[in-house]
XYZ file of C-alpha atoms in Angstrom:
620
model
C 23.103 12.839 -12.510
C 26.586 11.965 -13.200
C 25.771 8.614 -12.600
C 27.214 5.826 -15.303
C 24.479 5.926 -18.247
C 23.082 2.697 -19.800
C 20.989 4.193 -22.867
C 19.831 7.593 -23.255
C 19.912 10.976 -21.746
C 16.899 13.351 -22.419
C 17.402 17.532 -20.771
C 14.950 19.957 -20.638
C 14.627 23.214 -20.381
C 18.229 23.776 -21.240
C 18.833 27.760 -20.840
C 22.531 28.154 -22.539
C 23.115 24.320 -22.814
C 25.994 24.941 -20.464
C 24.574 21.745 -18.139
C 24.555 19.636 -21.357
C 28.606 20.419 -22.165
C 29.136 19.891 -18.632
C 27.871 16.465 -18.310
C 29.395 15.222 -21.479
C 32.474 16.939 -20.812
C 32.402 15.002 -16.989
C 30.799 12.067 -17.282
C 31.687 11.307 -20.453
C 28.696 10.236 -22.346
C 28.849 9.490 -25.820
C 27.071 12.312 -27.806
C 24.383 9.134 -29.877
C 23.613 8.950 -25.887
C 22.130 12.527 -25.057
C 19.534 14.691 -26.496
C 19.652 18.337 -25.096
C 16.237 20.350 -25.875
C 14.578 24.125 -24.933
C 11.885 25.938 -24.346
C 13.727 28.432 -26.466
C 13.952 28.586 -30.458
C 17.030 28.775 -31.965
C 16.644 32.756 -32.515
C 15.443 33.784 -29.060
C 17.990 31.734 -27.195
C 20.769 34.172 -28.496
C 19.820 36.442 -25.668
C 22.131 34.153 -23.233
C 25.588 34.914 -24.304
C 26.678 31.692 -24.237
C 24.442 29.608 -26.055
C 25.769 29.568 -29.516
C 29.277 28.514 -28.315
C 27.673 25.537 -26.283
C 25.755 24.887 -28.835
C 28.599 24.019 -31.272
C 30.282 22.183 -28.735
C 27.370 19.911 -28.474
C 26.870 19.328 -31.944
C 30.487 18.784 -32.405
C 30.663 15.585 -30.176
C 27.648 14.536 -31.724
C 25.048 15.645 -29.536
C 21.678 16.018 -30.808
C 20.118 19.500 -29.864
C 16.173 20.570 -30.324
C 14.475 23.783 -29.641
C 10.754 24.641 -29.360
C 10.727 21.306 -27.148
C 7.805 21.553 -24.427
C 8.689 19.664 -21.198
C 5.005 18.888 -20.597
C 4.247 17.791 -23.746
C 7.289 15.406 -24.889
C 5.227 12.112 -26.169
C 3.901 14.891 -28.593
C 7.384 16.778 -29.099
C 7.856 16.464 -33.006
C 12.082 15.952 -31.949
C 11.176 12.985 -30.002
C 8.851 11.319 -32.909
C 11.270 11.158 -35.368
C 13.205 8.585 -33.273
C 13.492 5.387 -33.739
C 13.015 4.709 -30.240
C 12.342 7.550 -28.482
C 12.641 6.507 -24.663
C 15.300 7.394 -22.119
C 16.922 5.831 -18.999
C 17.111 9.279 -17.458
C 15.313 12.548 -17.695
C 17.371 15.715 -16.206
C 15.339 19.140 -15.525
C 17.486 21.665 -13.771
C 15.888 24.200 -12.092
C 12.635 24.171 -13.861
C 10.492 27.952 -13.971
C 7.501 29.034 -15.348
C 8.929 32.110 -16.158
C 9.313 35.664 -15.156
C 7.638 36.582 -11.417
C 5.615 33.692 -10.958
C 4.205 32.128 -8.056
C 4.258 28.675 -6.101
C 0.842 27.722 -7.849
C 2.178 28.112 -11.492
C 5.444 26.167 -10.926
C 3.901 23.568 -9.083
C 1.356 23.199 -12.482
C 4.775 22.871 -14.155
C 6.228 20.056 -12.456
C 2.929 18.140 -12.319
C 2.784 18.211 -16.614
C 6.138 17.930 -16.656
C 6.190 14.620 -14.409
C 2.863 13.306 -16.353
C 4.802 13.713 -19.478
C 8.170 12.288 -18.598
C 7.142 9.408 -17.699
C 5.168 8.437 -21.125
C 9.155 8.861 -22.564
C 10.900 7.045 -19.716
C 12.143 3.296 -20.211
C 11.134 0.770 -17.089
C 13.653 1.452 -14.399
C 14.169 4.941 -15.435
C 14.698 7.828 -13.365
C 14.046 11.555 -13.405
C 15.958 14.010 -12.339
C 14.715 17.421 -10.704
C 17.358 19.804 -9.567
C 15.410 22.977 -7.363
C 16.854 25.623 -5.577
C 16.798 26.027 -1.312
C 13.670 25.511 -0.034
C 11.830 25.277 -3.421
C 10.911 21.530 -3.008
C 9.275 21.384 -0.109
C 10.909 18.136 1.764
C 13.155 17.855 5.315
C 15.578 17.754 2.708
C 15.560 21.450 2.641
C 17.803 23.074 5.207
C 15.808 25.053 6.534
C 12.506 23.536 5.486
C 9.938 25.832 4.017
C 6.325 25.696 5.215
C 3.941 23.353 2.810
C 2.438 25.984 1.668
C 5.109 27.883 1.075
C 6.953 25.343 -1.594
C 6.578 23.796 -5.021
C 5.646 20.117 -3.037
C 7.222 18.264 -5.664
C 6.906 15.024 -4.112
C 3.002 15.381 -4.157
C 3.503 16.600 -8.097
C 5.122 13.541 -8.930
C 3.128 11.029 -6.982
C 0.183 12.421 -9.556
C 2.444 10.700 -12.591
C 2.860 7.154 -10.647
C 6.812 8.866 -9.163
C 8.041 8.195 -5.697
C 11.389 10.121 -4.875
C 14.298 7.576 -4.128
C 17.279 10.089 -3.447
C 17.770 13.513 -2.775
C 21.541 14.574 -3.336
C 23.307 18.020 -3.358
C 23.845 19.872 -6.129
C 27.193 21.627 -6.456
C 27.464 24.022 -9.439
C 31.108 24.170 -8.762
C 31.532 20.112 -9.445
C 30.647 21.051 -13.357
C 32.884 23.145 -14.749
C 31.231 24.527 -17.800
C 27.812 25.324 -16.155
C 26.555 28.675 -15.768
C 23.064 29.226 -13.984
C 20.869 31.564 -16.389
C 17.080 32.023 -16.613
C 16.449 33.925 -13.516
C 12.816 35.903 -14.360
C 13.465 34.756 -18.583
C 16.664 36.601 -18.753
C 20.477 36.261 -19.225
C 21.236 36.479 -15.372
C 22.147 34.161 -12.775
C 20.232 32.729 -9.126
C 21.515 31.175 -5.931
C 22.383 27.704 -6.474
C 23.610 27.092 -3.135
C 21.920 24.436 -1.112
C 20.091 23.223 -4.370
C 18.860 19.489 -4.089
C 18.555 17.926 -7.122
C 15.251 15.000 -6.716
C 15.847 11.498 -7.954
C 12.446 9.817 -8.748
C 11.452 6.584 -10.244
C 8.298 5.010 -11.112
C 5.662 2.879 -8.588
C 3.109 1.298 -8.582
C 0.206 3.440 -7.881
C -2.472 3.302 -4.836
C -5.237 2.122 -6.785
C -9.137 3.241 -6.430
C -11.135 0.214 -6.421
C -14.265 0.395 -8.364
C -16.736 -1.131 -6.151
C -15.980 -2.601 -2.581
C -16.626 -6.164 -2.161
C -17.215 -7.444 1.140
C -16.409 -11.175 0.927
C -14.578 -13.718 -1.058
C -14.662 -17.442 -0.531
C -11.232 -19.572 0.587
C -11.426 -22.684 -1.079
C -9.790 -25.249 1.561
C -9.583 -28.730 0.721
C -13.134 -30.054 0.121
C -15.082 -27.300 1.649
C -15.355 -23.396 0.509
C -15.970 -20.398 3.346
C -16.535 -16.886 3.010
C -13.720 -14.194 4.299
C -13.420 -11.035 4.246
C -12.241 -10.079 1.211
C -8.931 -7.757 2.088
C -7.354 -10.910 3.653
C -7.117 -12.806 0.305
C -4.044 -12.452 -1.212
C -2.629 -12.008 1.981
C -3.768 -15.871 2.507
C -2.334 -17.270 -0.077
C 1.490 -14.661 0.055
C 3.194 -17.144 2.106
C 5.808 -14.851 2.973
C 7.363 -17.532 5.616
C 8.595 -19.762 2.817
C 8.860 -16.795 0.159
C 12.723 -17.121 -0.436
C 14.748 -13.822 -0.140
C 11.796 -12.099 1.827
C 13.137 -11.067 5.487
C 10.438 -13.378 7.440
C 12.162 -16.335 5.280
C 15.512 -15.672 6.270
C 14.630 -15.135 9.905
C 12.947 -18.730 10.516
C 14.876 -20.073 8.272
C 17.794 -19.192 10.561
C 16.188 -19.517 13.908
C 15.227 -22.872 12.800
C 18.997 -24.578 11.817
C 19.752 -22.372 15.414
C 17.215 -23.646 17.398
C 17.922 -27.358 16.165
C 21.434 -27.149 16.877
C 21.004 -25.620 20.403
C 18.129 -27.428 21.754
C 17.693 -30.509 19.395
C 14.574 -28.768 18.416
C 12.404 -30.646 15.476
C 11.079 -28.030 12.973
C 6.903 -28.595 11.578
C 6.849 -26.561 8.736
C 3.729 -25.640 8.109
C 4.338 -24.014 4.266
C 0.615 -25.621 3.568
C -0.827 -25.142 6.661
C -4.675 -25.221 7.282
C -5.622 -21.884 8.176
C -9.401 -23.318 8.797
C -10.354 -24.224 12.295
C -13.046 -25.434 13.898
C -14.573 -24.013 17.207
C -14.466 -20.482 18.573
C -10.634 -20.526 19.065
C -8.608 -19.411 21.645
C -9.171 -16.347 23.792
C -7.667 -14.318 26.957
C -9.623 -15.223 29.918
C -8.255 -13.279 33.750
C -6.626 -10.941 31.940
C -4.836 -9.037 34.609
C -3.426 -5.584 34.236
C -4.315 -5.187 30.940
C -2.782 -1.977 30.245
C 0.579 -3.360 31.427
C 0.413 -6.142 29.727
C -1.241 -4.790 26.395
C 1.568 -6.263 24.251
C 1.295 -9.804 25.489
C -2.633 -9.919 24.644
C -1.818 -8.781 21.162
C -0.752 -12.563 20.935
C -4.267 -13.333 21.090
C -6.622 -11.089 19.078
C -10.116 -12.277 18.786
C -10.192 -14.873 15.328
C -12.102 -14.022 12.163
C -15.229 -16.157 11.559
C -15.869 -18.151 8.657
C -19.085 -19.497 7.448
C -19.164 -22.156 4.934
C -20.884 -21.881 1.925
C -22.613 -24.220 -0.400
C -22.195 -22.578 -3.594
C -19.813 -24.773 -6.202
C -16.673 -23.031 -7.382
C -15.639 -22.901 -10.628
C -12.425 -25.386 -11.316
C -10.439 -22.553 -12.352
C -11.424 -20.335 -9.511
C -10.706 -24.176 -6.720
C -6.844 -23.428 -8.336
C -6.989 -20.031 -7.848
C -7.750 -20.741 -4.098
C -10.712 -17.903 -4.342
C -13.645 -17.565 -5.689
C -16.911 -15.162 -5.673
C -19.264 -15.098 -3.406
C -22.814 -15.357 -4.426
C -25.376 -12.500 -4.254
C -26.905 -12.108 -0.391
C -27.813 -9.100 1.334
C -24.874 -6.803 2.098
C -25.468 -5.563 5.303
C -25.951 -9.316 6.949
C -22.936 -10.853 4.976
C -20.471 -8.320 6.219
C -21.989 -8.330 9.599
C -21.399 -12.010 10.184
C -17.834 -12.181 8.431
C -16.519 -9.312 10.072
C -17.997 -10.345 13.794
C -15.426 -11.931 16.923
C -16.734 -15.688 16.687
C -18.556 -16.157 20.309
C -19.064 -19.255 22.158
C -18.221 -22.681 20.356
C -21.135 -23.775 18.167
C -21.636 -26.434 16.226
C -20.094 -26.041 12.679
C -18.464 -22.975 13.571
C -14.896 -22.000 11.659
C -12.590 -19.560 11.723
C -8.934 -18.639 10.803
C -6.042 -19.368 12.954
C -5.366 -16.870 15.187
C -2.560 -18.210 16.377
C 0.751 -20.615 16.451
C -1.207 -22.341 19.686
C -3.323 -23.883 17.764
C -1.318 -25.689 16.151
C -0.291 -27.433 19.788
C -2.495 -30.696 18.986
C -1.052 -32.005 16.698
C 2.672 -31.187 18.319
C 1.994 -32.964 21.323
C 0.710 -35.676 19.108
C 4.249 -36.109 17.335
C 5.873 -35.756 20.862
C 4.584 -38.688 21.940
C 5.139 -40.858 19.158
C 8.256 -39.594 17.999
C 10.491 -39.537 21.284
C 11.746 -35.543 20.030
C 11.299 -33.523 23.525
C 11.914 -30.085 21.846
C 9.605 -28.974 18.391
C 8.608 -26.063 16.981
C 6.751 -25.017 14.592
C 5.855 -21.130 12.136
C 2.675 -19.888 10.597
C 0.691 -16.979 9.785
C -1.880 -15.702 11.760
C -5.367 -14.074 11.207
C -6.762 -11.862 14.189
C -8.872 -8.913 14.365
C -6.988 -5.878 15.267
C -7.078 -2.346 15.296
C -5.453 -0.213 12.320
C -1.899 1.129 13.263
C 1.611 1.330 11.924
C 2.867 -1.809 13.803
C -0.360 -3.411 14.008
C -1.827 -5.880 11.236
C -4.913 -8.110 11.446
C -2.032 -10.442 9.628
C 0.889 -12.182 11.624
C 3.564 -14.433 11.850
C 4.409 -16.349 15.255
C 6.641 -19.535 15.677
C 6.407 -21.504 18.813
C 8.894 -23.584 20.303
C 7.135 -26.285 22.843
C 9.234 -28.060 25.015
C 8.403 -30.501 27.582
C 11.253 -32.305 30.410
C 14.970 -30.086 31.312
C 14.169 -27.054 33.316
C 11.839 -24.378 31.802
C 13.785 -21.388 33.331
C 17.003 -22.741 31.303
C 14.869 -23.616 28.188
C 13.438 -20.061 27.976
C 16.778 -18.286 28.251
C 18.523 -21.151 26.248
C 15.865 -19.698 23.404
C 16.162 -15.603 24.225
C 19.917 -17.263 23.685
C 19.416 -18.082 19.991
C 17.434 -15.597 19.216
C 20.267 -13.032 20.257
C 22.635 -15.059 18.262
C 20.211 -15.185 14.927
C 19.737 -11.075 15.557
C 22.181 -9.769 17.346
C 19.065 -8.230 19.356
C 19.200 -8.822 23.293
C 15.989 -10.501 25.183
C 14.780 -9.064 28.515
C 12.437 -11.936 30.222
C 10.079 -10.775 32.761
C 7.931 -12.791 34.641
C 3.849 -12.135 34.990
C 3.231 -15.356 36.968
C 1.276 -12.512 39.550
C -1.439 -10.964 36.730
C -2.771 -14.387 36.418
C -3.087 -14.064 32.206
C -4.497 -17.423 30.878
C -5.426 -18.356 27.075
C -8.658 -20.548 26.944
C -8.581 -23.123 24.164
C -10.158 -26.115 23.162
C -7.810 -28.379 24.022
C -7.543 -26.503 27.514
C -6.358 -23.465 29.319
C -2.477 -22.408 29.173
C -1.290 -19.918 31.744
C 1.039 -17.185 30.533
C 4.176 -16.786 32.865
C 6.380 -14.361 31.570
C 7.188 -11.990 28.304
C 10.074 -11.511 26.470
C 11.515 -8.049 25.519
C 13.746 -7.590 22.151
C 15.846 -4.447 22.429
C 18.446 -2.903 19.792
C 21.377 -2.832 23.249
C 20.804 -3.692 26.686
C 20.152 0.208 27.493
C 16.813 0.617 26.257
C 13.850 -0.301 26.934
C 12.419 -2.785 24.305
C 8.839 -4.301 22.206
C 7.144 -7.338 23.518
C 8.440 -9.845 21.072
C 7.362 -13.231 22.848
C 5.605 -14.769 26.013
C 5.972 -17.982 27.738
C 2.731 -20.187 28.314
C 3.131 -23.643 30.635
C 0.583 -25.955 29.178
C -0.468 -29.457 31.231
C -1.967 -32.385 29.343
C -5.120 -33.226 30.401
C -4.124 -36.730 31.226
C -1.086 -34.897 33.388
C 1.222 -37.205 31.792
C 3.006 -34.186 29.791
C 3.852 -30.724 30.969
C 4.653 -28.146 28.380
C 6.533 -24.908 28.135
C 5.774 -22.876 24.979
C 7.500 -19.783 23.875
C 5.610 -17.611 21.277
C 7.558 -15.575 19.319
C 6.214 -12.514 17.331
C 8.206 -13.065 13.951
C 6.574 -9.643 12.893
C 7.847 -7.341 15.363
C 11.499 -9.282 15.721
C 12.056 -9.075 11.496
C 10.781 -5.173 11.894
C 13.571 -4.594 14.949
C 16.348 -6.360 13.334
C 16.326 -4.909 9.437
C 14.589 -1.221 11.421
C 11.780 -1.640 9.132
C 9.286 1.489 10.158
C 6.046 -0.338 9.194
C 4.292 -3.295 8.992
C 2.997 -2.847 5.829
C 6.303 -3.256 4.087
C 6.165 -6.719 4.896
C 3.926 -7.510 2.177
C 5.238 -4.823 -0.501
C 5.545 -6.324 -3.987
C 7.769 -3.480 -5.018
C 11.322 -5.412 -5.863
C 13.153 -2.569 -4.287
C 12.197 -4.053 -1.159
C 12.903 -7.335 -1.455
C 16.462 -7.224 -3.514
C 17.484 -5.480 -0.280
C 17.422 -8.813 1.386
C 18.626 -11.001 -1.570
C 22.211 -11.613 -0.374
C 22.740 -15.172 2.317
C 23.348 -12.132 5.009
C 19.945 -10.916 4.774
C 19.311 -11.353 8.507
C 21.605 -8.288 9.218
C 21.051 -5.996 6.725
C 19.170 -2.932 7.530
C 16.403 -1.550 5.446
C 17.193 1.298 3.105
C 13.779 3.260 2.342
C 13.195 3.173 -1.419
C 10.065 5.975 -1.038
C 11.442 9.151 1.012
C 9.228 11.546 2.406
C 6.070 9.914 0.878
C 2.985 11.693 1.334
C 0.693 11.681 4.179
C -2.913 12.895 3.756
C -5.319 13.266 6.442
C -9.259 12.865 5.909
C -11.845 13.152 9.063
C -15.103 11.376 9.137
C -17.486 12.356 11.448
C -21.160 11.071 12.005
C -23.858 10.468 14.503
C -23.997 7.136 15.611
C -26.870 4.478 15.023
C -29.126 4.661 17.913
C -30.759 0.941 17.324
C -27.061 -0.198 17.362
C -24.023 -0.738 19.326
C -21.387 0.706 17.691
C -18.276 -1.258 17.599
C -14.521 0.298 16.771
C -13.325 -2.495 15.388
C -15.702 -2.886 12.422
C -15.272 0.489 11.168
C -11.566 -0.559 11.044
C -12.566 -3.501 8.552
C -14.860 -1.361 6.963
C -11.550 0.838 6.330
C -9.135 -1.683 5.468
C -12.219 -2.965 3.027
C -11.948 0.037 1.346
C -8.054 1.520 1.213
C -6.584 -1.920 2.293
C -3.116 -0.735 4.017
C -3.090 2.978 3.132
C -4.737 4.320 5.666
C -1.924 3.657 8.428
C -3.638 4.998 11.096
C -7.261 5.473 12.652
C -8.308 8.008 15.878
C -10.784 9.330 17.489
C -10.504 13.199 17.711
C -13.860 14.185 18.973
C -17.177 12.392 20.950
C -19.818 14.058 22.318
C -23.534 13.332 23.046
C -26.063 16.417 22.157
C -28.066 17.283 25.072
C -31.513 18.387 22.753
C -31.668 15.110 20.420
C -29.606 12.597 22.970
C -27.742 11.544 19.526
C -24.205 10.192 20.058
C -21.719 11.538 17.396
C -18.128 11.150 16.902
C -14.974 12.407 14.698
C -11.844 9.704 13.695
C -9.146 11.092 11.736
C -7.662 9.182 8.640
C -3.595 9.121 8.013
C -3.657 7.961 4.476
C -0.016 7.150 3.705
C 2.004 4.386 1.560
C 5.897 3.741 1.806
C 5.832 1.896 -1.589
C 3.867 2.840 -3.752
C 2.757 6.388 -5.739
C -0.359 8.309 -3.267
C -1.504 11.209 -4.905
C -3.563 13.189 -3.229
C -6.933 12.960 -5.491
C -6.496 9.306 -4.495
C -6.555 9.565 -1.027
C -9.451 12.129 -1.555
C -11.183 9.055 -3.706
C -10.431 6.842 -1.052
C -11.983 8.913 1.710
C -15.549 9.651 -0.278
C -15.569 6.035 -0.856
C -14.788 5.061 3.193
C -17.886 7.270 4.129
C -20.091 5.761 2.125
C -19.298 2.210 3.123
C -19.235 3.083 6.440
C -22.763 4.561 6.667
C -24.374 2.021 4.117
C -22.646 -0.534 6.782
C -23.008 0.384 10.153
C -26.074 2.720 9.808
C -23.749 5.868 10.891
C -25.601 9.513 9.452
C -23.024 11.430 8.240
C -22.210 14.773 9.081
């Protein structure tokens, strides 16, 4: 709180005003810079000794001092209106109290008006400042932590007013020389300050409620317009590869110049790529030991469909890239936009679903060009389940090679990759599970996966395979090595989910601004954010198979990336009706923006809807 002040100070609930002189005695703030308010009138707060000495003090280096001013009601506080501009850059409460013996419910009422208010008064980049006493606030902060219930949960009370809580940092009564705890239970005495935490929190954007859910959109690509499920839409059209500053940028950015200067490597940059293809795209056929090789089939999720649709955009909406759908009936639209396309049929699209399939055209500039080594990045579009390193969204580069030996080509890669990092590769062969990738082009047989670890001690994430890929004319042989650019950029900068990759909140961004972006590590600009958990349980449809993965579209539909985190807790079959039901359990959390927990509430009512008008579910 003793921070260096650009424009004004605001404190409330000042008990003697001895945390006022303190700052400006300290830090040094001019007195045009603070206004220093309480609860208190200027008769009753005689009772601390003091007051009137502090008082003067204030007033005396110019400090403006109010009484009668309500914490949870300062856009109405008659001090505050008289001002010509009555906003401040900071907003200090120290140990807030409702007063006398009161109990965890009242306080926490008193932080969540207080929050609301403050942050009608607080400029844009403004901070407030919450100093509580041991225990009081609820976080791992506290040493020891108090139970939930047991605290004022003031990170919950301040998500309510759009606050997420960047920094928690001691408080040390004995750093300000003039202060002097008083208030305990409304009177002139002292409380415990030690192993106070005073709560830093700045405004976020909020998880928003959507009013209606909205199944499909249309992509607009090139002469022809398809529906897509609608949560994928800005997602198509974020770039993040080519978005300068962001951390996927800077990585193939740098594996690129690295990759050209160690194997002569030609880079396709696909920064307009077309994520429309035609045919059922590729899928895993002899899959092996799929539990031991889990992470290498996550390469290859099954592809979204697309159907194309006849209905003329509007020119506005072709530049937008998006446009609405038409009116059709809900149940079959979502059903066939939300399906795993099948077996190639004529006219049948769908969006990449992977860097392979963008091999065509590579070979075709191999053998014109004379290049033996290119490579090329994209996003990818697969369905997947929901999870906190899992995204129906990716980003893969392949490197396809063809002549030199592959063994030295893949390590000569693993090479670069350390070097672009400073993460080590661990290549393992799977030549014996016989894993191939069926395409339309041909089948490419997966021979071994490649391991990024932090230091050659642990054990490490599938970050890559190797495929070896013949021409059908046999007149080129092909190694390709698939890189996940999602899981490498999360290792390297310890970013704990995937769904910070697409945060629009600057403070996640600017952390990467500087040319050594590759190397810095991510500094969480939301601690302790909240985590709410919903359960929806339901009998099943008995004229339907019920398939997992659609309820996890149906969810992302809904809450988009807040709910990290879907699981079955319960299943069983009742032996009297033969009806099938089951239980999943919701994590509704957000490391970016404000989640209050009426929103996740919102969120939840909304999901079981959906899901039953959708899949046919009764709800229980």
């Amino acid at each position: 709180m003793e921070a260096p002040l650009e424009g004004r100070l605001l404190l409330v609930g000042e008990g003697d005003f001895s945390l006022a002189v303190a700052l400006v005695s300290k830090c040094g703030f001019h007195g045009d810079q603070v206004l220093a308010t309480s609860l208190e009138t200027e008769e009753s707060i005689e009772k601390h000794h003091l007051a009137s000495r502090n008082i003067q003090i204030l007033r005396d280096r110019g400090v403006r001092v109010c009484f009668d001013v309500d914490a949870t009601e300062l856009q109405t506080c008659a001090a505050l209106q008289v001002m010509e501009d009555a906003r401040f850059t900071r907003i200090i409460f120290n140990f807030p109290h409702a007063g006398g013996k009161s109990n965890h419910k009242k306080n926490r009422t008193l932080l969540n008006n207080f929050f609301s208010s403050a942050v009608k008064v607080l400029t844009p980049g403004g901070q407030v400042m919450v100093t509580l006493c041991r225990g009081q606030g609820g976080t791992p902060a506290d040493q020891p932590m108090r139970a939930w219930h047991d605290s004022w949960q003031v990170v919950s009370m301040a998500a309510n007013a759009s606050l997420i809580l960047t920094q928690v940092v001691p408080f040390s009564a004995e750093e300000f020389q003039e202060y002097n705890s008083v208030g305990f239970r409304s009177l002139d005495k002292g409380f415990h300050t030690e192993g106070a935490l005073t709560h830093v929190f700045e405004v976020a954007e909020s998880v928003a409620v959507p009013d209606g859910v909205q199944d499909t959109g249309e992509l607009v690509w090139g002469e022809r317009t398809y529906t897509c499920p609608r949560y994928l839409e800005h997602k198509l059209n974020r770039t993040l590869l080519y978005s300068l500053h962001h951390p996927l940028h800077q990585l193939r950015a740098v594996l690129e110049e690295l990759m050209s200067a160690e194997l002569g490597s030609q880079a396709h940059h696909l920064d307009t790529p077309s994520v429309v293809k035609e045919g059922s795209g590729p899928r895993l056929v002899n899959q092996g030991d799929a539990q031991t090789h889990a992470a290498v089939y996550d390469f290859f999720p099954p592809p979204y469909s697309l159907r194309e649709s006849f209905q003329c955009p509007s020119d506005s909406a072709k530049e937008d890239g998006i446009v609405e759908e038409k009116e059709q009936d809900e149940s079959e639209r979502f059903t066939n936009d939300l399906t795993p396309v099948g077996d190639n049929l004529s006219g049948q699209f769908h969006l990449r679903s992977g860097v392979i399939e963008e091999l065509p055209p590579i070979v075709s500039l191999m053998a014109t060009s004379g290049v033996a080594c290119h490579m090329v990045s994209c996003d990818m579009y697969g369905q997947r389940v929901i999870g906190q390193k899992t995204s129906c969204v990716g980003h893969q580069m392949m490197v396809v090679s063809r002549d030199g030996n592959p063994d030295e080509q893949v390590w000569a890669i693993s090479r670069v990759v350390q070097k672009a990092t400073g993460l080590y590769s661990d290549i393992t062969s799977v030549d014996d599970e016989n894993i191939a990738v069926s395409t339309d082009f041909g089948e490419l047989r997966v021979s071994h996966e490649i391991q990024v670890v932090s230091d050659q001690k642990n054990t490490g994430d599938v970050c890559g395979c190797v495929l070896n890929w013949t021409c059908p004319d046999d007149k080129m042989k092909l190694i390709l090595v698939v890189l996940d650019l999602n899981k490498i950029v999360m290792k390297v900068h310890e970013i704990p989910v995937l769904s910070l990759l697409w945060s629009t909140d600057p403070r996640f961004k600017n952390q990467f601004a500087d040319n050594t972006g590759t190397m810095v590590k991510y500094k969480p600009f939301s601690l302790y954010s909240m985590k709410f958990f919903h359960d929806l349980s339901f009998w099943e449809n008995p004229t339907r198979q019920f398939e997992e993965q659609t309820l996890h579209d149906i969810v992302r539909e809904v809450a988009r990336d807040v709910v990290t985190d879907v699981r079955m807790i319960d299943s069983y079959r009742d032996s009297e009706t033969d009806r099938q039901s089951r239980c999943y359990r919701m994590t509704f959390q957000s490391h970016d923006q404000a989640l209050s927990y009426i929103t996740s509430w919102k969120l939840q009512s909304m999901l079981r809807l959906e899901v039953a008008n959708k899949m046919g579910i009764i709800l229980r």
